[in-house]
């Protein structure tokens, strides 16, 4: 029984490190800060509750590993995002979205430039 305290400490440290390294969107049950507080206040029970109820499910890890369809578009790589059946079609769709957004930004810049030209008459 002399190693019981060491095992207790190791479980506490592993749970805290796991909570801190887990993405906020993947945490289940409580907010991340609440899990940290629970583990610090009630160490063994909190750590076991985290492992049982707060930690992301195993299928969430496998989904993120398979989600290679949007890897070129990090702004669309969010947890829980739909994983396309046809990654190439998804890639094309995301590229179209990106192109359209760029066209809209260019049109907005052009409108802003025209507005400035109308408001600033030429100096003679």
PDB file of C-alpha atoms in Angstrom:
ATOM      1  CA  UNK A   1       0.000   0.000   0.000  1.00  0.00           C
ATOM      2  CA  UNK A   2       2.907   2.472   0.066  1.00  0.00           C
ATOM      3  CA  UNK A   3       2.385   3.263  -3.622  1.00  0.00           C
ATOM      4  CA  UNK A   4      -1.294   4.143  -3.282  1.00  0.00           C
ATOM      5  CA  UNK A   5      -0.527   7.868  -2.925  1.00  0.00           C
ATOM      6  CA  UNK A   6       1.698   7.767  -6.005  1.00  0.00           C
ATOM      7  CA  UNK A   7      -1.007   6.028  -8.055  1.00  0.00           C
ATOM      8  CA  UNK A   8      -3.523   8.594  -6.803  1.00  0.00           C
ATOM      9  CA  UNK A   9      -1.233  11.446  -7.896  1.00  0.00           C
ATOM     10  CA  UNK A  10      -0.555   9.892 -11.309  1.00  0.00           C
ATOM     11  CA  UNK A  11      -4.296   9.517 -11.995  1.00  0.00           C
ATOM     12  CA  UNK A  12      -4.862  13.150 -10.997  1.00  0.00           C
ATOM     13  CA  UNK A  13      -2.046  14.470 -13.209  1.00  0.00           C
ATOM     14  CA  UNK A  14      -3.081  12.336 -16.206  1.00  0.00           C
ATOM     15  CA  UNK A  15      -6.701  13.511 -15.917  1.00  0.00           C
ATOM     16  CA  UNK A  16      -5.679  17.187 -15.669  1.00  0.00           C
ATOM     17  CA  UNK A  17      -3.310  16.939 -18.636  1.00  0.00           C
ATOM     18  CA  UNK A  18      -5.979  15.147 -20.661  1.00  0.00           C
ATOM     19  CA  UNK A  19      -8.595  17.792 -19.842  1.00  0.00           C
ATOM     20  CA  UNK A  20      -6.256  20.653 -20.723  1.00  0.00           C
ATOM     21  CA  UNK A  21      -5.181  19.071 -24.027  1.00  0.00           C
ATOM     22  CA  UNK A  22      -8.722  18.180 -25.144  1.00  0.00           C
ATOM     23  CA  UNK A  23     -10.376  20.529 -27.627  1.00  0.00           C
ATOM     24  CA  UNK A  24     -13.163  22.578 -26.009  1.00  0.00           C
ATOM     25  CA  UNK A  25     -15.695  21.471 -28.606  1.00  0.00           C
ATOM     26  CA  UNK A  26     -15.039  17.780 -27.886  1.00  0.00           C
ATOM     27  CA  UNK A  27     -15.533  17.916 -24.105  1.00  0.00           C
ATOM     28  CA  UNK A  28     -18.745  16.239 -23.006  1.00  0.00           C
ATOM     29  CA  UNK A  29     -21.018  17.010 -20.065  1.00  0.00           C
ATOM     30  CA  UNK A  30     -19.498  20.111 -18.480  1.00  0.00           C
ATOM     31  CA  UNK A  31     -17.357  22.980 -19.720  1.00  0.00           C
ATOM     32  CA  UNK A  32     -13.626  22.351 -19.633  1.00  0.00           C
ATOM     33  CA  UNK A  33     -13.042  24.719 -16.705  1.00  0.00           C
ATOM     34  CA  UNK A  34     -15.712  22.925 -14.664  1.00  0.00           C
ATOM     35  CA  UNK A  35     -13.970  19.586 -15.289  1.00  0.00           C
ATOM     36  CA  UNK A  36     -10.651  21.026 -14.128  1.00  0.00           C
ATOM     37  CA  UNK A  37     -12.309  22.400 -10.965  1.00  0.00           C
ATOM     38  CA  UNK A  38     -14.020  19.069 -10.309  1.00  0.00           C
ATOM     39  CA  UNK A  39     -10.770  17.129 -10.660  1.00  0.00           C
ATOM     40  CA  UNK A  40      -8.907  19.576  -8.402  1.00  0.00           C
ATOM     41  CA  UNK A  41     -11.621  19.690  -5.719  1.00  0.00           C
ATOM     42  CA  UNK A  42     -12.472  15.965  -5.710  1.00  0.00           C
ATOM     43  CA  UNK A  43      -9.342  14.433  -7.271  1.00  0.00           C
ATOM     44  CA  UNK A  44      -9.975  10.704  -7.572  1.00  0.00           C
ATOM     45  CA  UNK A  45     -13.732  10.880  -8.091  1.00  0.00           C
ATOM     46  CA  UNK A  46     -13.386  13.848 -10.479  1.00  0.00           C
ATOM     47  CA  UNK A  47     -10.711  12.085 -12.519  1.00  0.00           C
ATOM     48  CA  UNK A  48     -12.803   8.940 -12.801  1.00  0.00           C
ATOM     49  CA  UNK A  49     -15.887  10.978 -13.766  1.00  0.00           C
ATOM     50  CA  UNK A  50     -13.813  12.757 -16.431  1.00  0.00           C
ATOM     51  CA  UNK A  51     -12.627   9.454 -17.872  1.00  0.00           C
ATOM     52  CA  UNK A  52     -16.152   8.011 -17.843  1.00  0.00           C
ATOM     53  CA  UNK A  53     -18.332  10.977 -18.844  1.00  0.00           C
ATOM     54  CA  UNK A  54     -16.306  14.021 -19.916  1.00  0.00           C
ATOM     55  CA  UNK A  55     -13.659  12.677 -22.217  1.00  0.00           C
ATOM     56  CA  UNK A  56     -14.488  12.658 -25.950  1.00  0.00           C
ATOM     57  CA  UNK A  57     -15.907   9.361 -27.149  1.00  0.00           C
ATOM     58  CA  UNK A  58     -13.635   7.016 -29.085  1.00  0.00           C
ATOM     59  CA  UNK A  59     -15.714   7.475 -32.259  1.00  0.00           C
ATOM     60  CA  UNK A  60     -14.996  11.225 -32.143  1.00  0.00           C
ATOM     61  CA  UNK A  61     -11.254  10.520 -32.410  1.00  0.00           C
ATOM     62  CA  UNK A  62     -11.754   8.183 -35.376  1.00  0.00           C
ATOM     63  CA  UNK A  63     -14.022  10.711 -37.124  1.00  0.00           C
ATOM     64  CA  UNK A  64     -11.370  13.411 -36.850  1.00  0.00           C
ATOM     65  CA  UNK A  65      -8.717  11.058 -38.210  1.00  0.00           C
ATOM     66  CA  UNK A  66     -10.868  10.221 -41.260  1.00  0.00           C
ATOM     67  CA  UNK A  67     -11.884  13.823 -41.954  1.00  0.00           C
ATOM     68  CA  UNK A  68      -9.197  14.349 -44.580  1.00  0.00           C
ATOM     69  CA  UNK A  69     -11.639  15.849 -47.076  1.00  0.00           C
ATOM     70  CA  UNK A  70     -11.321  19.388 -45.776  1.00  0.00           C
ATOM     71  CA  UNK A  71      -7.681  19.384 -44.715  1.00  0.00           C
ATOM     72  CA  UNK A  72      -6.858  21.982 -47.379  1.00  0.00           C
ATOM     73  CA  UNK A  73      -9.451  24.257 -45.791  1.00  0.00           C
ATOM     74  CA  UNK A  74      -8.594  24.592 -42.104  1.00  0.00           C
ATOM     75  CA  UNK A  75     -11.418  27.058 -41.528  1.00  0.00           C
ATOM     76  CA  UNK A  76     -13.837  24.215 -42.205  1.00  0.00           C
ATOM     77  CA  UNK A  77     -11.992  21.629 -40.068  1.00  0.00           C
ATOM     78  CA  UNK A  78     -14.127  21.819 -36.957  1.00  0.00           C
ATOM     79  CA  UNK A  79     -15.113  19.048 -34.565  1.00  0.00           C
ATOM     80  CA  UNK A  80     -18.431  17.461 -35.413  1.00  0.00           C
ATOM     81  CA  UNK A  81     -18.304  18.661 -39.012  1.00  0.00           C
ATOM     82  CA  UNK A  82     -20.103  16.437 -41.501  1.00  0.00           C
ATOM     83  CA  UNK A  83     -17.699  13.989 -43.126  1.00  0.00           C
ATOM     84  CA  UNK A  84     -18.419  13.815 -46.856  1.00  0.00           C
ATOM     85  CA  UNK A  85     -19.023  10.548 -48.667  1.00  0.00           C
ATOM     86  CA  UNK A  86     -17.130  11.964 -51.658  1.00  0.00           C
ATOM     87  CA  UNK A  87     -14.138  13.996 -50.426  1.00  0.00           C
ATOM     88  CA  UNK A  88     -13.347  15.255 -53.945  1.00  0.00           C
ATOM     89  CA  UNK A  89     -16.838  16.734 -54.371  1.00  0.00           C
ATOM     90  CA  UNK A  90     -16.548  18.310 -50.927  1.00  0.00           C
ATOM     91  CA  UNK A  91     -13.141  19.748 -51.831  1.00  0.00           C
ATOM     92  CA  UNK A  92     -14.608  21.280 -55.015  1.00  0.00           C
ATOM     93  CA  UNK A  93     -17.559  22.711 -53.089  1.00  0.00           C
ATOM     94  CA  UNK A  94     -15.296  24.278 -50.464  1.00  0.00           C
ATOM     95  CA  UNK A  95     -13.079  25.741 -53.188  1.00  0.00           C
ATOM     96  CA  UNK A  96     -16.159  27.276 -54.834  1.00  0.00           C
ATOM     97  CA  UNK A  97     -17.145  28.805 -51.496  1.00  0.00           C
ATOM     98  CA  UNK A  98     -13.669  30.234 -51.029  1.00  0.00           C
ATOM     99  CA  UNK A  99     -13.632  31.647 -54.596  1.00  0.00           C
ATOM    100  CA  UNK A 100     -17.056  33.232 -54.158  1.00  0.00           C
ATOM    101  CA  UNK A 101     -16.009  34.802 -50.861  1.00  0.00           C
ATOM    102  CA  UNK A 102     -12.941  36.285 -52.575  1.00  0.00           C
ATOM    103  CA  UNK A 103     -15.122  37.687 -55.386  1.00  0.00           C
ATOM    104  CA  UNK A 104     -17.417  39.266 -52.812  1.00  0.00           C
ATOM    105  CA  UNK A 105     -14.432  40.813 -51.000  1.00  0.00           C
ATOM    106  CA  UNK A 106     -13.149  42.249 -54.294  1.00  0.00           C
ATOM    107  CA  UNK A 107     -16.589  43.675 -55.137  1.00  0.00           C
ATOM    108  CA  UNK A 108     -16.801  45.256 -51.678  1.00  0.00           C
ATOM    109  CA  UNK A 109     -13.334  46.821 -52.115  1.00  0.00           C
ATOM    110  CA  UNK A 110     -14.373  48.174 -55.525  1.00  0.00           C
ATOM    111  CA  UNK A 111     -17.577  49.646 -54.089  1.00  0.00           C
ATOM    112  CA  UNK A 112     -15.614  51.238 -51.261  1.00  0.00           C
ATOM    113  CA  UNK A 113     -13.134  52.717 -53.750  1.00  0.00           C
ATOM    114  CA  UNK A 114     -15.974  54.161 -55.872  1.00  0.00           C
ATOM    115  CA  UNK A 115     -17.631  55.592 -52.767  1.00  0.00           C
ATOM    116  CA  UNK A 116     -14.397  57.328 -51.754  1.00  0.00           C
ATOM    117  CA  UNK A 117     -13.982  58.762 -55.265  1.00  0.00           C
ATOM    118  CA  UNK A 118     -17.505  60.231 -55.190  1.00  0.00           C
ATOM    119  CA  UNK A 119     -16.985  61.741 -51.727  1.00  0.00           C
ATOM    120  CA  UNK A 120     -13.549  63.198 -52.488  1.00  0.00           C
ATOM    121  CA  UNK A 121     -13.900  65.631 -55.409  1.00  0.00           C
ATOM    122  CA  UNK A 122     -10.658  66.263 -57.309  1.00  0.00           C
ATOM    123  CA  UNK A 123      -8.668  69.279 -56.102  1.00  0.00           C
ATOM    124  CA  UNK A 124      -7.994  71.894 -58.794  1.00  0.00           C
TER     125      UNK A 124
END
